[in-house]
Amino acid sequence: MAAAESRAFRASLLHFRDDPGSVRADRAFEHFEDGLLVVENGRVARVGPAKDLLATLPPGFEVVDRRGSLILPGFIDTHIHYSQTDIIASPGHNVLHWLENYTFPEEARFAEASHAAEVAEFFLDELARNGTTTALVFGTVHRASADAFFTAAARRNLRMAAGQVMMDRGCPEHLRDTPEGARRDVRELAERWDGNGRLHYAITPRFALTSSEAQLRVAGELARAHPNAFIQSHAAEHLEEVASACALFPECRSYLDVYDRFGLLRERAIYAHCLHFDAEDRKRMADSGAAAAFCPTSNLFLGSGLFDVAAADAAGMLYSLATDVGGGTSFSMLRTMSEAYKVAQLQDQRLTALRCFYLATLGGARALRLDDRIGSFEAGCEADFIVLDPAATPLLERRMRAAKTLEERLFAWMILGDERAVKETYVLGENRGLTPN
Ligand code: GUN
Ligand code: ZN
């Protein structure tokens, strides 16, 4: 891991140590109103009150003054399609129509390596603008899509996971692979990219409707052959899709059971949506260690349904937050938190601001099983972090003046904030080119 700067950052500091939904707040997070984050060689050396830590720094150690702003770990987006960047904000009356009318035609363009490379660069710039430092990313069925993404992410030294989509039916002919072709591509891509610097490979069967039994069997074999790789797919997003999955796999108890039968439920398996689940599905998710990616802007935009936060919590199911761009309508994890809050409200459930910020940082790292490296400021973690501006807009500044507690301030950021509030994004202690206002 090529590394970076050694210096300290003085600001209000926040990071999570546990889920505020399951432990007392004083054990869930650390907040230093006037704090110091000390970064050495791209990693967190220590955090604490500035008044204590400043005196411990060697003479001449650079201190970057960001007092007035909040520094927290970079956001983690656990489900996003880089190949759908150009079709964000395209209408569709449900996900299946949207796939047919916008997604598949757009994804065909990624056969061209130069197109894939150009979109990957824009996409990674956009993630940085939004303060997202790690994501679990879908490519397309084309080998070029995965290579272009990994190449761009490697150049920026990002911790990213991605995969080439596997789909051999239920989509236009020219977008289909074969089980054997997918096996070869995944083996070669995983060999080249998994564990290369900060990158991870994700085995990526698109969803049950676009993979034959033979292909899901190959996905299961690949998952066994690469126990540390991610698995990513979609599950139970829309009722029409659930009915089709059950018709294609009549021997399966439920949609989720399709993935289970092929050995695709385990730790580091992330399923987007998980809306139309029953109690047994949720228990199976919890027991297997797989995680759901809750994608509120996508679920509302495509009219898919409401993620049941209370039922997921009651089942002990792991979940995190995700944008699902381009079904999702924003790259911003702040906007995503805001919509997650409203999805809970619609079901008379509560998601606090602390919980939302947890889900977008340490919660995402836990879902990805990367919490020993990212998602918090524990000593030794990689120094990927962001600087949030309380005065990003006149309205935010005005609202912040009236906010008395940390929780009130976080709430204002998540309801009123977006990429304008992300003043700087640091990767391994280095600024990603966004300058302070
Ligand atoms: N289900 C299968 N593919 C997709 C996709 O690209 N986006 C969403 N939201 N759902 C899917
Ligand atoms: Zn998706």
mmCIF file with all atom_site columns, N, CA and C and ligand atoms in Angstrom, residues 79-81 84 95 98-99 138 206 232-234 237 272-273 295 298 302 323-328, ligand 2:
data_model
loop_
_atom_site.group_PDB
_atom_site.id
_atom_site.type_symbol
_atom_site.label_atom_id
_atom_site.label_alt_id
_atom_site.label_comp_id
_atom_site.label_asym_id
_atom_site.label_entity_id
_atom_site.label_seq_id
_atom_site.pdbx_PDB_ins_code
_atom_site.Cartn_x
_atom_site.Cartn_y
_atom_site.Cartn_z
_atom_site.occupancy
_atom_site.B_iso_or_equiv
_atom_site.pdbx_formal_charge
_atom_site.auth_seq_id
_atom_site.auth_comp_id
_atom_site.auth_asym_id
_atom_site.auth_atom_id
_atom_site.pdbx_PDB_model_num
ATOM   1  N  N  . HIS A 1 79  ? -23.468 -0.739  -2.103  1.00 0.00 ? 79  HIS A N  1
ATOM   2  C  CA . HIS A 1 79  ? -24.066 -1.246  -3.346  1.00 0.00 ? 79  HIS A CA 1
ATOM   3  C  C  . HIS A 1 79  ? -24.250 -0.103  -4.341  1.00 0.00 ? 79  HIS A C  1
ATOM   4  N  N  . ILE A 1 80  ? -23.516 -0.172  -5.429  1.00 0.00 ? 80  ILE A N  1
ATOM   5  C  CA . ILE A 1 80  ? -23.605 0.898   -6.443  1.00 0.00 ? 80  ILE A CA 1
ATOM   6  C  C  . ILE A 1 80  ? -23.134 0.332   -7.784  1.00 0.00 ? 80  ILE A C  1
ATOM   7  N  N  . HIS A 1 81  ? -23.720 0.857   -8.876  1.00 0.00 ? 81  HIS A N  1
ATOM   8  C  CA . HIS A 1 81  ? -23.364 0.407   -10.232 1.00 0.00 ? 81  HIS A CA 1
ATOM   9  C  C  . HIS A 1 81  ? -22.621 1.549   -10.927 1.00 0.00 ? 81  HIS A C  1
ATOM   10 N  N  . GLN A 1 84  ? -23.937 2.588   -14.340 1.00 0.00 ? 84  GLN A N  1
ATOM   11 C  CA . GLN A 1 84  ? -25.234 3.254   -14.475 1.00 0.00 ? 84  GLN A CA 1
ATOM   12 C  C  . GLN A 1 84  ? -25.134 4.753   -14.183 1.00 0.00 ? 84  GLN A C  1
ATOM   13 N  N  . VAL A 1 95  ? -38.628 -1.813  -11.416 1.00 0.00 ? 95  VAL A N  1
ATOM   14 C  CA . VAL A 1 95  ? -37.229 -2.115  -11.714 1.00 0.00 ? 95  VAL A CA 1
ATOM   15 C  C  . VAL A 1 95  ? -37.082 -2.919  -13.011 1.00 0.00 ? 95  VAL A C  1
ATOM   16 N  N  . TRP A 1 98  ? -37.410 -0.646  -15.949 1.00 0.00 ? 98  TRP A N  1
ATOM   17 C  CA . TRP A 1 98  ? -36.253 0.261   -15.945 1.00 0.00 ? 98  TRP A CA 1
ATOM   18 C  C  . TRP A 1 98  ? -35.006 -0.455  -16.472 1.00 0.00 ? 98  TRP A C  1
ATOM   19 N  N  . LEU A 1 99  ? -34.834 -1.709  -16.068 1.00 0.00 ? 99  LEU A N  1
ATOM   20 C  CA . LEU A 1 99  ? -33.686 -2.488  -16.571 1.00 0.00 ? 99  LEU A CA 1
ATOM   21 C  C  . LEU A 1 99  ? -33.766 -2.614  -18.090 1.00 0.00 ? 99  LEU A C  1
ATOM   22 N  N  . PHE A 1 138 ? -20.847 -2.712  -8.870  1.00 0.00 ? 138 PHE A N  1
ATOM   23 C  CA . PHE A 1 138 ? -21.176 -3.551  -10.025 1.00 0.00 ? 138 PHE A CA 1
ATOM   24 C  C  . PHE A 1 138 ? -20.541 -2.986  -11.293 1.00 0.00 ? 138 PHE A C  1
ATOM   25 N  N  . ARG A 1 206 ? -25.933 -11.168 -11.382 1.00 0.00 ? 206 ARG A N  1
ATOM   26 C  CA . ARG A 1 206 ? -26.780 -9.957  -11.306 1.00 0.00 ? 206 ARG A CA 1
ATOM   27 C  C  . ARG A 1 206 ? -27.989 -10.155 -10.397 1.00 0.00 ? 206 ARG A C  1
ATOM   28 N  N  . GLN A 1 232 ? -21.881 -10.346 -4.534  1.00 0.00 ? 232 GLN A N  1
ATOM   29 C  CA . GLN A 1 232 ? -22.899 -9.277  -4.528  1.00 0.00 ? 232 GLN A CA 1
ATOM   30 C  C  . GLN A 1 232 ? -23.986 -9.601  -5.536  1.00 0.00 ? 232 GLN A C  1
ATOM   31 N  N  . SER A 1 233 ? -25.223 -9.293  -5.130  1.00 0.00 ? 233 SER A N  1
ATOM   32 C  CA . SER A 1 233 ? -26.349 -9.521  -6.024  1.00 0.00 ? 233 SER A CA 1
ATOM   33 C  C  . SER A 1 233 ? -27.536 -8.688  -5.531  1.00 0.00 ? 233 SER A C  1
ATOM   34 N  N  . HIS A 1 234 ? -28.695 -8.939  -6.115  1.00 0.00 ? 234 HIS A N  1
ATOM   35 C  CA . HIS A 1 234 ? -29.931 -8.268  -5.698  1.00 0.00 ? 234 HIS A CA 1
ATOM   36 C  C  . HIS A 1 234 ? -30.901 -9.335  -5.201  1.00 0.00 ? 234 HIS A C  1
ATOM   37 N  N  . GLU A 1 237 ? -36.382 -7.406  -4.444  1.00 0.00 ? 237 GLU A N  1
ATOM   38 C  CA . GLU A 1 237 ? -36.509 -5.947  -4.585  1.00 0.00 ? 237 GLU A CA 1
ATOM   39 C  C  . GLU A 1 237 ? -37.950 -5.549  -4.883  1.00 0.00 ? 237 GLU A C  1
ATOM   40 N  N  . ALA A 1 272 ? -28.453 -6.538  -2.254  1.00 0.00 ? 272 ALA A N  1
ATOM   41 C  CA . ALA A 1 272 ? -29.146 -5.256  -2.300  1.00 0.00 ? 272 ALA A CA 1
ATOM   42 C  C  . ALA A 1 272 ? -30.642 -5.464  -2.113  1.00 0.00 ? 272 ALA A C  1
ATOM   43 N  N  . HIS A 1 273 ? -31.250 -4.573  -1.368  1.00 0.00 ? 273 HIS A N  1
ATOM   44 C  CA . HIS A 1 273 ? -32.693 -4.410  -1.187  1.00 0.00 ? 273 HIS A CA 1
ATOM   45 C  C  . HIS A 1 273 ? -33.283 -5.292  -0.083  1.00 0.00 ? 273 HIS A C  1
ATOM   46 N  N  . CYS A 1 295 ? -31.125 0.413   0.307   1.00 0.00 ? 295 CYS A N  1
ATOM   47 C  CA . CYS A 1 295 ? -30.925 1.429   -0.738  1.00 0.00 ? 295 CYS A CA 1
ATOM   48 C  C  . CYS A 1 295 ? -32.171 2.315   -0.837  1.00 0.00 ? 295 CYS A C  1
ATOM   49 N  N  . SER A 1 298 ? -33.216 4.390   -4.101  1.00 0.00 ? 298 SER A N  1
ATOM   50 C  CA . SER A 1 298 ? -33.606 3.503   -5.196  1.00 0.00 ? 298 SER A CA 1
ATOM   51 C  C  . SER A 1 298 ? -34.977 2.887   -4.932  1.00 0.00 ? 298 SER A C  1
ATOM   52 N  N  . LEU A 1 302 ? -37.852 3.724   -7.616  1.00 0.00 ? 302 LEU A N  1
ATOM   53 C  CA . LEU A 1 302 ? -38.390 2.663   -8.487  1.00 0.00 ? 302 LEU A CA 1
ATOM   54 C  C  . LEU A 1 302 ? -39.696 2.086   -7.928  1.00 0.00 ? 302 LEU A C  1
ATOM   55 N  N  . THR A 1 323 ? -26.329 3.489   -2.054  1.00 0.00 ? 323 THR A N  1
ATOM   56 C  CA . THR A 1 323 ? -27.052 4.395   -2.964  1.00 0.00 ? 323 THR A CA 1
ATOM   57 C  C  . THR A 1 323 ? -27.770 3.650   -4.087  1.00 0.00 ? 323 THR A C  1
ATOM   58 N  N  . ASP A 1 324 ? -27.196 2.540   -4.563  1.00 0.00 ? 324 ASP A N  1
ATOM   59 C  CA . ASP A 1 324 ? -27.728 1.844   -5.741  1.00 0.00 ? 324 ASP A CA 1
ATOM   60 C  C  . ASP A 1 324 ? -27.859 2.757   -6.961  1.00 0.00 ? 324 ASP A C  1
ATOM   61 N  N  . VAL A 1 325 ? -26.976 3.729   -7.103  1.00 0.00 ? 325 VAL A N  1
ATOM   62 C  CA . VAL A 1 325 ? -26.934 4.472   -8.377  1.00 0.00 ? 325 VAL A CA 1
ATOM   63 C  C  . VAL A 1 325 ? -26.747 3.462   -9.498  1.00 0.00 ? 325 VAL A C  1
ATOM   64 N  N  . GLY A 1 326 ? -27.476 3.543   -10.663 1.00 0.00 ? 326 GLY A N  1
ATOM   65 C  CA . GLY A 1 326 ? -28.397 4.523   -11.107 1.00 0.00 ? 326 GLY A CA 1
ATOM   66 C  C  . GLY A 1 326 ? -29.863 4.293   -10.784 1.00 0.00 ? 326 GLY A C  1
ATOM   67 N  N  . GLY A 1 327 ? -30.281 3.147   -10.132 1.00 0.00 ? 327 GLY A N  1
ATOM   68 C  CA . GLY A 1 327 ? -31.655 3.079   -9.623  1.00 0.00 ? 327 GLY A CA 1
ATOM   69 C  C  . GLY A 1 327 ? -31.800 4.090   -8.502  1.00 0.00 ? 327 GLY A C  1
ATOM   70 N  N  . GLY A 1 328 ? -30.744 4.263   -7.728  1.00 0.00 ? 328 GLY A N  1
ATOM   71 C  CA . GLY A 1 328 ? -30.718 5.292   -6.690  1.00 0.00 ? 328 GLY A CA 1
ATOM   72 C  C  . GLY A 1 328 ? -30.544 6.654   -7.328  1.00 0.00 ? 328 GLY A C  1
HETATM 73 ZN ZN . ZN  B 2 .   ? -28.336 -2.533  -7.774  1.00 0.00 ? 2   ZN  B ZN 1
#
